[in-house]
Tab-separated table of C-alpha atoms in Angstrom:
chain	number	residue	atom	x	y	z
C	1117	MET	CA	-38.122	74.386	-181.562
C	1118	GLN	CA	-38.249	70.850	-182.367
C	1119	LYS	CA	-35.676	68.557	-183.813
C	1120	LEU	CA	-35.424	64.641	-184.160
C	1121	PHE	CA	-31.347	63.167	-184.094
C	1122	ILE	CA	-32.158	59.481	-186.221
C	1123	SER	CA	-29.611	56.735	-187.115
C	1124	LEU	CA	-31.641	54.059	-189.345
C	1125	PRO	CA	-31.031	49.624	-188.929
C	1126	GLY	CA	-27.771	49.307	-190.700
C	1127	GLU	CA	-26.443	52.654	-190.377
C	1128	SER	CA	-23.408	53.913	-188.720
C	1129	ASP	CA	-24.133	57.036	-188.607
C	1130	TYR	CA	-26.830	59.196	-187.888
C	1131	LYS	CA	-28.677	62.535	-188.986
C	1132	VAL	CA	-30.699	65.738	-187.434
C	1133	TYR	CA	-33.472	67.922	-188.565
C	1134	ILE	CA	-35.366	70.424	-187.598
C	1135	HIS	CA	-38.850	71.680	-187.940
C	1136	ASP	CA	-39.556	73.535	-191.620
C	1137	PHE	CA	-42.581	74.371	-193.189
C	1138	HIS	CA	-41.003	74.213	-196.030
C	1139	GLY	CA	-39.152	70.618	-195.188
C	1140	GLU	CA	-39.373	67.796	-198.292
C	1141	VAL	CA	-39.117	65.133	-195.647
C	1142	GLY	CA	-42.497	64.622	-193.518
C	1143	PHE	CA	-42.251	63.287	-189.749
C	1144	ALA	CA	-45.006	61.504	-188.109
C	1145	PHE	CA	-44.654	61.081	-184.130
C	1146	ASN	CA	-48.456	59.178	-183.267
C	1147	SER	CA	-49.438	57.908	-180.243
C	1148	PHE	CA	-50.340	54.208	-179.286
C	1149	ASP	CA	-54.249	55.220	-179.330
C	1150	GLY	CA	-54.147	57.650	-183.081
C	1151	LYS	CA	-54.885	60.511	-180.399
C	1152	SER	CA	-52.135	62.625	-180.725
C	1153	ARG	CA	-50.611	62.394	-184.253
C	1154	ILE	CA	-47.697	65.313	-184.239
C	1155	SER	CA	-46.729	65.295	-188.214
C	1156	THR	CA	-44.131	67.723	-189.121
C	1157	SER	CA	-42.279	68.782	-192.421
C	1158	ILE	CA	-38.903	68.607	-191.231
C	1159	THR	CA	-34.988	69.299	-192.863
C	1160	PRO	CA	-31.655	68.288	-192.534
C	1161	THR	CA	-29.192	70.388	-190.093
C	1162	ASP	CA	-25.691	70.063	-188.766
C	1163	ASP	CA	-26.252	72.223	-185.780
C	1164	GLU	CA	-26.609	69.318	-183.157
C	1165	SER	CA	-27.748	71.758	-180.006
C	1166	PHE	CA	-30.729	70.656	-178.580
C	1167	LYS	CA	-33.446	72.449	-175.873
C	1168	PRO	CA	-35.528	69.987	-175.010
C	1169	HIS	CA	-39.137	70.034	-174.317
C	1170	LEU	CA	-39.723	68.258	-170.534
C	1171	LYS	CA	-42.692	67.622	-169.088
C	1172	SER	CA	-42.798	68.207	-165.448
C	1173	GLU	CA	-42.762	65.103	-163.131
C	1174	SER	CA	-47.037	65.205	-161.833
C	1175	GLU	CA	-46.753	64.411	-165.580
C	1176	ARG	CA	-45.012	60.702	-165.393
C	1177	PRO	CA	-47.381	58.040	-166.372
C	1178	HIS	CA	-48.932	56.289	-163.201
C	1179	VAL	CA	-46.067	52.883	-162.435
C	1180	ILE	CA	-47.003	49.544	-160.437
C	1181	GLY	CA	-44.831	47.480	-158.757
C	1182	GLN	CA	-44.282	44.163	-159.338
C	1183	THR	CA	-46.966	42.585	-156.993
C	1184	GLU	CA	-49.793	44.446	-159.081
C	1185	TYR	CA	-48.280	43.476	-162.431
C	1186	LEU	CA	-48.296	40.033	-161.818
C	1187	ALA	CA	-51.970	40.685	-160.218
C	1188	LEU	CA	-52.842	42.530	-163.678
C	1189	ILE	CA	-51.065	39.228	-165.767
C	1190	GLU	CA	-52.808	36.850	-163.546
C	1191	LYS	CA	-56.234	38.519	-164.497
C	1192	THR	CA	-55.156	38.972	-168.027
C	1193	VAL	CA	-54.896	35.437	-168.451
C	1194	ASP	CA	-58.122	34.497	-166.854
C	1195	HIS	CA	-60.358	36.788	-169.341
C	1196	ILE	CA	-58.352	35.132	-172.229
C	1197	LYS	CA	-59.031	31.884	-170.686
C	1198	ASN	CA	-62.530	32.905	-170.235
C	1199	ALA	CA	-63.752	35.374	-172.754
C	1200	GLN	CA	-60.707	35.717	-175.483
C	1201	PRO	CA	-58.774	33.413	-177.203
C	1202	GLY	CA	-56.078	35.246	-178.470
C	1203	LYS	CA	-53.476	37.328	-177.322
C	1204	ILE	CA	-53.499	40.740	-175.178
C	1205	VAL	CA	-50.234	42.423	-174.506
C	1206	ILE	CA	-50.286	44.221	-171.209
C	1207	SER	CA	-46.975	47.405	-170.928
C	1208	ARG	CA	-45.968	48.964	-167.784
C	1209	ALA	CA	-43.821	52.516	-166.732
C	1210	GLU	CA	-40.964	52.317	-164.645
C	1211	ALA	CA	-39.541	56.091	-163.432
C	1212	PHE	CA	-35.895	55.971	-162.742
C	1213	TYR	CA	-34.378	59.343	-160.742
C	1214	ILE	CA	-31.667	60.105	-162.793
C	1215	LYS	CA	-30.597	62.975	-164.842
C	1216	VAL	CA	-29.100	62.655	-168.437
C	1217	ASP	CA	-27.571	64.546	-171.683
C	1218	PRO	CA	-30.055	62.978	-174.166
C	1219	VAL	CA	-27.596	63.740	-176.733
C	1220	ALA	CA	-24.710	62.037	-175.329
C	1221	GLU	CA	-27.071	58.986	-174.652
C	1222	PHE	CA	-28.785	58.927	-178.538
C	1223	LYS	CA	-25.004	58.679	-179.476
C	1224	LYS	CA	-24.482	55.675	-177.088
C	1225	LEU	CA	-27.516	53.859	-178.464
C	1226	VAL	CA	-26.457	53.975	-181.901
C	1227	GLU	CA	-22.983	53.028	-181.641
C	1228	ALA	CA	-24.992	50.138	-179.076
C	1229	TYR	CA	-27.424	48.762	-181.209
C	1230	PRO	CA	-26.328	49.415	-184.908
C	1231	SER	CA	-29.264	47.076	-186.587
C	1232	ALA	CA	-32.508	49.241	-184.373
C	1233	CYS	CA	-33.451	52.738	-185.669
C	1234	VAL	CA	-32.532	55.165	-182.597
C	1235	TYR	CA	-34.009	58.250	-182.139
C	1236	LEU	CA	-34.290	61.176	-180.228
C	1237	PHE	CA	-37.259	63.463	-180.079
C	1238	THR	CA	-38.409	66.513	-178.828
C	1239	HIS	CA	-41.356	68.762	-179.295
C	1240	PRO	CA	-43.486	71.074	-177.385
C	1241	GLN	CA	-46.552	68.639	-177.100
C	1242	ALA	CA	-45.074	65.272	-177.330
C	1243	GLY	CA	-41.919	66.307	-174.776
C	1244	THR	CA	-39.026	64.150	-175.495
C	1245	TRP	CA	-38.430	60.178	-176.347
C	1246	MET	CA	-35.725	58.236	-177.264
C	1247	GLY	CA	-35.384	55.113	-178.335
C	1248	ALA	CA	-33.758	52.360	-180.037
C	1249	THR	CA	-36.137	49.882	-181.819
C	1250	PRO	CA	-36.053	46.602	-183.349
C	1251	GLU	CA	-39.457	47.017	-184.846
C	1252	LEU	CA	-40.225	47.979	-188.144
C	1253	LEU	CA	-44.148	48.802	-189.068
C	1254	LEU	CA	-43.453	49.681	-192.755
C	1255	LYS	CA	-40.769	50.617	-195.361
C	1256	SER	CA	-40.842	51.057	-199.049
C	1257	GLU	CA	-37.746	49.272	-200.870
C	1258	GLN	CA	-38.125	50.928	-204.922
C	1259	ASP	CA	-41.267	48.982	-205.878
C	1260	GLN	CA	-41.840	46.676	-202.922
C	1261	ILE	CA	-42.684	47.489	-199.711
C	1262	ARG	CA	-41.931	45.268	-196.549
C	1263	SER	CA	-43.047	44.636	-192.912
C	1264	MET	CA	-42.692	42.361	-190.243
C	1265	SER	CA	-43.647	40.370	-187.838
C	1266	LEU	CA	-41.860	40.411	-183.791
C	1267	ALA	CA	-42.887	38.449	-181.574
C	1268	GLY	CA	-41.902	36.180	-178.683
C	1269	THR	CA	-39.156	36.830	-176.678
C	1270	ARG	CA	-35.946	35.071	-174.808
C	1271	ARG	CA	-32.350	36.878	-173.375
C	1272	LYS	CA	-29.499	35.951	-176.028
C	1273	GLY	CA	-28.342	32.500	-175.091
C	1274	GLU	CA	-31.694	31.414	-173.606
C	1275	GLU	CA	-33.233	30.448	-177.312
C	1276	SER	CA	-33.910	26.652	-176.405
C	1277	GLY	CA	-36.372	27.984	-173.677
C	1278	PHE	CA	-39.418	29.003	-176.415
C	1279	THR	CA	-42.311	27.405	-176.183
C	1280	ALA	CA	-45.671	27.191	-177.762
C	1281	LYS	CA	-46.986	30.301	-176.023
C	1282	GLU	CA	-43.752	32.259	-177.977
C	1283	VAL	CA	-44.800	30.348	-181.194
C	1284	GLU	CA	-48.541	30.816	-180.614
C	1285	GLU	CA	-48.380	34.360	-179.904
C	1286	GLN	CA	-45.899	35.437	-182.828
C	1287	GLN	CA	-48.024	33.342	-185.533
C	1288	LEU	CA	-50.898	35.883	-184.604
C	1289	VAL	CA	-48.424	38.773	-185.604
C	1290	THR	CA	-48.163	37.530	-188.625
C	1291	ASP	CA	-51.300	35.956	-189.654
C	1292	TYR	CA	-52.658	39.578	-188.829
C	1293	ILE	CA	-50.281	41.665	-190.967
C	1294	HIS	CA	-50.174	39.048	-193.596
C	1295	SER	CA	-54.152	39.062	-193.665
C	1296	LEU	CA	-54.053	43.173	-194.615
C	1297	PHE	CA	-51.663	42.832	-197.482
C	1298	LEU	CA	-53.598	40.032	-198.876
C	1299	ASP	CA	-56.670	42.158	-198.841
C	1300	ASN	CA	-55.274	45.221	-200.339
C	1301	PRO	CA	-55.876	45.576	-203.864
C	1302	ASN	CA	-52.614	47.705	-204.814
C	1303	LEU	CA	-50.678	44.987	-203.419
C	1304	THR	CA	-49.067	42.057	-205.415
C	1305	SER	CA	-46.428	39.340	-205.514
C	1306	ILE	CA	-46.814	39.056	-201.695
C	1307	LYS	CA	-44.454	36.958	-200.096
C	1308	LYS	CA	-44.024	35.379	-196.177
C	1309	LYS	CA	-40.848	34.073	-194.990
C	1310	ALA	CA	-40.338	31.545	-192.651
C	1311	PRO	CA	-40.024	32.721	-189.361
C	1312	GLN	CA	-36.583	33.163	-188.015
C	1313	LEU	CA	-34.664	34.144	-184.798
C	1314	HIS	CA	-33.742	38.000	-184.516
C	1315	GLU	CA	-31.243	39.317	-181.876
C	1316	ALA	CA	-32.709	42.612	-180.679
C	1317	GLY	CA	-29.764	44.141	-178.127
C	1318	ASN	CA	-30.225	41.405	-175.020
C	1319	LEU	CA	-33.279	40.033	-176.738
C	1320	VAL	CA	-34.019	37.443	-179.349
C	1321	HIS	CA	-37.725	37.431	-180.994
C	1322	PHE	CA	-38.962	35.429	-183.484
C	1323	LYS	CA	-39.513	37.575	-186.834
C	1324	THR	CA	-41.052	36.950	-190.159
C	1325	GLU	CA	-40.490	39.499	-193.084
C	1326	ILE	CA	-43.536	40.376	-195.122
C	1327	SER	CA	-43.432	41.740	-198.482
C	1328	ALA	CA	-45.260	43.027	-201.474
C	1329	GLU	CA	-44.825	45.402	-205.526
C	1330	TRP	CA	-46.857	47.971	-204.711
C	1331	LEU	CA	-49.467	49.583	-207.039
C	1332	PRO	CA	-49.806	53.644	-208.509
C	1333	GLY	CA	-52.822	53.602	-206.018
C	1334	PHE	CA	-51.072	52.640	-202.684
C	1335	GLN	CA	-51.860	54.735	-200.486
C	1336	VAL	CA	-49.656	54.629	-197.537
C	1337	LEU	CA	-50.548	56.618	-194.508
C	1338	PRO	CA	-54.285	55.217	-194.806
C	1339	PHE	CA	-52.242	51.793	-194.776
C	1340	VAL	CA	-50.405	52.255	-191.897
C	1341	ASN	CA	-52.814	53.528	-189.862
C	1342	GLN	CA	-55.058	49.915	-190.507
C	1343	LEU	CA	-51.463	47.720	-189.886
C	1344	HIS	CA	-51.400	49.434	-186.714
C	1345	PRO	CA	-51.532	48.936	-183.878
C	1346	THR	CA	-50.699	45.005	-185.095
C	1347	PRO	CA	-50.937	41.873	-182.272
C	1348	ALA	CA	-47.537	42.855	-181.021
C	1349	VAL	CA	-48.511	46.038	-179.084
C	1350	GLY	CA	-52.040	45.644	-178.384
C	1351	GLY	CA	-53.066	42.346	-179.468
C	1352	PHE	CA	-55.514	39.854	-181.374
C	1353	PRO	CA	-58.910	40.061	-181.877
C	1354	ARG	CA	-57.704	43.551	-181.905
C	1355	GLU	CA	-60.520	46.106	-180.610
C	1356	GLU	CA	-61.333	43.625	-178.002
C	1357	ALA	CA	-57.593	43.337	-176.694
C	1358	LEU	CA	-57.191	47.447	-177.159
C	1359	GLU	CA	-61.142	47.503	-175.073
C	1360	PHE	CA	-59.213	45.183	-172.251
C	1361	ILE	CA	-55.821	47.408	-172.813
C	1362	GLN	CA	-57.834	50.557	-172.153
C	1363	LYS	CA	-59.964	49.334	-168.868
C	1364	ASN	CA	-57.217	47.724	-167.721
C	1365	GLU	CA	-54.336	48.415	-167.933
C	1366	GLY	CA	-54.326	51.836	-165.764
C	1367	TYR	CA	-51.893	53.830	-167.499
C	1368	ASP	CA	-51.930	56.088	-170.812
C	1369	ARG	CA	-49.042	55.069	-172.465
C	1370	GLU	CA	-49.255	57.963	-174.895
C	1371	PHE	CA	-46.496	57.389	-177.606
C	1372	TYR	CA	-44.746	53.953	-176.008
C	1373	ALA	CA	-45.869	51.345	-178.758
C	1374	GLY	CA	-47.187	54.164	-181.352
C	1375	TYR	CA	-44.979	54.790	-184.350
C	1376	PHE	CA	-42.844	56.818	-185.758
C	1377	GLY	CA	-41.438	57.299	-189.024
C	1378	ILE	CA	-40.523	59.900	-191.996
C	1379	LYS	CA	-41.231	60.365	-195.666
C	1380	GLY	CA	-39.935	61.619	-198.597
C	1381	GLU	CA	-41.240	62.208	-201.948
C	1382	ALA	CA	-41.248	58.622	-203.193
C	1383	ASP	CA	-39.814	56.497	-199.928
C	1384	PHE	CA	-41.197	56.079	-196.567
C	1385	LYS	CA	-39.754	54.052	-193.507
C	1386	PHE	CA	-42.008	54.029	-190.715
C	1387	PHE	CA	-40.990	52.130	-187.202
C	1388	VAL	CA	-42.820	50.584	-183.999
C	1389	ASN	CA	-41.818	52.968	-180.593
C	1390	LEU	CA	-40.290	50.329	-178.542
C	1391	ARG	CA	-37.128	49.997	-176.564
C	1392	CYS	CA	-38.062	54.183	-175.110
C	1393	LEU	CA	-37.794	55.602	-172.391
C	1394	GLN	CA	-39.430	59.534	-172.102
C	1395	VAL	CA	-37.507	62.624	-170.028
C	1396	PHE	CA	-39.025	64.203	-167.829
C	1397	GLU	CA	-37.795	66.839	-165.628
C	1398	GLY	CA	-36.349	65.259	-162.632
C	1399	SER	CA	-36.778	61.633	-163.954
C	1400	ILE	CA	-36.587	59.325	-167.153
C	1401	VAL	CA	-39.475	56.984	-168.113
C	1402	LEU	CA	-38.851	53.536	-169.108
C	1403	TYR	CA	-41.855	51.734	-171.121
C	1404	ALA	CA	-42.113	47.654	-171.359
C	1405	GLY	CA	-45.031	44.882	-171.934
C	1406	GLY	CA	-45.478	41.357	-173.317
C	1407	GLY	CA	-47.769	39.348	-175.258
C	1408	ILE	CA	-49.843	37.473	-172.974
C	1409	THR	CA	-51.513	34.482	-174.025
C	1410	LYS	CA	-53.622	31.573	-172.015
C	1411	ASP	CA	-50.066	29.858	-171.348
C	1412	SER	CA	-48.599	32.944	-170.062
C	1413	ASN	CA	-46.545	32.410	-166.489
C	1414	PRO	CA	-46.995	35.677	-165.042
C	1415	GLN	CA	-43.423	35.930	-163.008
C	1416	ALA	CA	-42.119	35.476	-166.507
C	1417	GLU	CA	-43.605	37.769	-167.835
C	1418	TRP	CA	-42.267	40.601	-165.416
C	1419	GLU	CA	-39.146	39.452	-165.608
C	1420	GLU	CA	-39.560	39.654	-169.461
C	1421	THR	CA	-40.543	43.866	-169.224
C	1422	GLN	CA	-37.381	43.928	-166.915
C	1423	ALA	CA	-35.171	41.910	-169.624
C	1424	LYS	CA	-36.889	44.775	-172.225
C	1425	MET	CA	-36.045	47.708	-169.954
C	1426	GLN	CA	-32.339	46.796	-169.507
C	1427	THR	CA	-31.853	47.430	-173.600
C	1428	LEU	CA	-31.852	51.056	-172.718
C	1429	LEU	CA	-30.862	50.863	-168.967
C	1430	LYS	CA	-27.438	49.126	-169.420
C	1431	VAL	CA	-26.327	52.204	-172.509
C	1432	LEU	CA	-27.678	54.924	-169.943
C	1433	GLU	CA	-25.379	53.787	-167.138
C	1434	SER	CA	-22.706	52.802	-168.827
């Protein structure tokens, strides 16, 4: 059985969908590396019963502790200084041995984070995932499309602590997305707003919105796959960053930092799968990462991942 619970940003309620070969709405759930692509037709339902597909404990991703993570950040900083100017996003997974009621926790997340896209999805191939992501990848608004550059992180109340490191990190993401908009012949009237602060739960990020009018020849899914992974979840230059992640991060991100979204005949909404967790038979696994530049401080990067995991943990433990 496949089932999706989803609450879109700005909505106080949620919708439930089930798999339906004749459904007029499509749902995509894609892994970070693009090797696992789930595409299914769905239709709304009033049935909120939920039988999750759970992967076994032996299938959990490799988990590293603080000491190993700090060493990995130091290695990444050295690599950037010596071989590659730019940014590499390094993440980690952490397991928590707690039982959860997925639907109950989903509803708590909807209430706690009304400005996020909150979802719960179960599928035989992917298992069971849940999240409250602040990051839009691409959406349609009548004759316009919109994306965002979201990067740089501080705890709420510590916005004055933003440094040149966070400014540079966010600018790399903005430039990448903006350049893809400019290079697409079927996008016109391209606009880029000035960066602003964006609250996402207990965190604050820099956000830049980018929009354009789309012409009849515009193809949605090819453009989404061109955007993903942005430097917000991979790095820049893109191919060099992804190669470093594959060789050094030490685990398979699977659907963490991938993307998901709903597509109808005339509209679409795709989001980056951040602030998420996966439910296993006897535990849950949370994922978080941060953009590493030549100016990154390893201890601060570790603390950033802890703060990002708290977005979900404080709701689960409430």
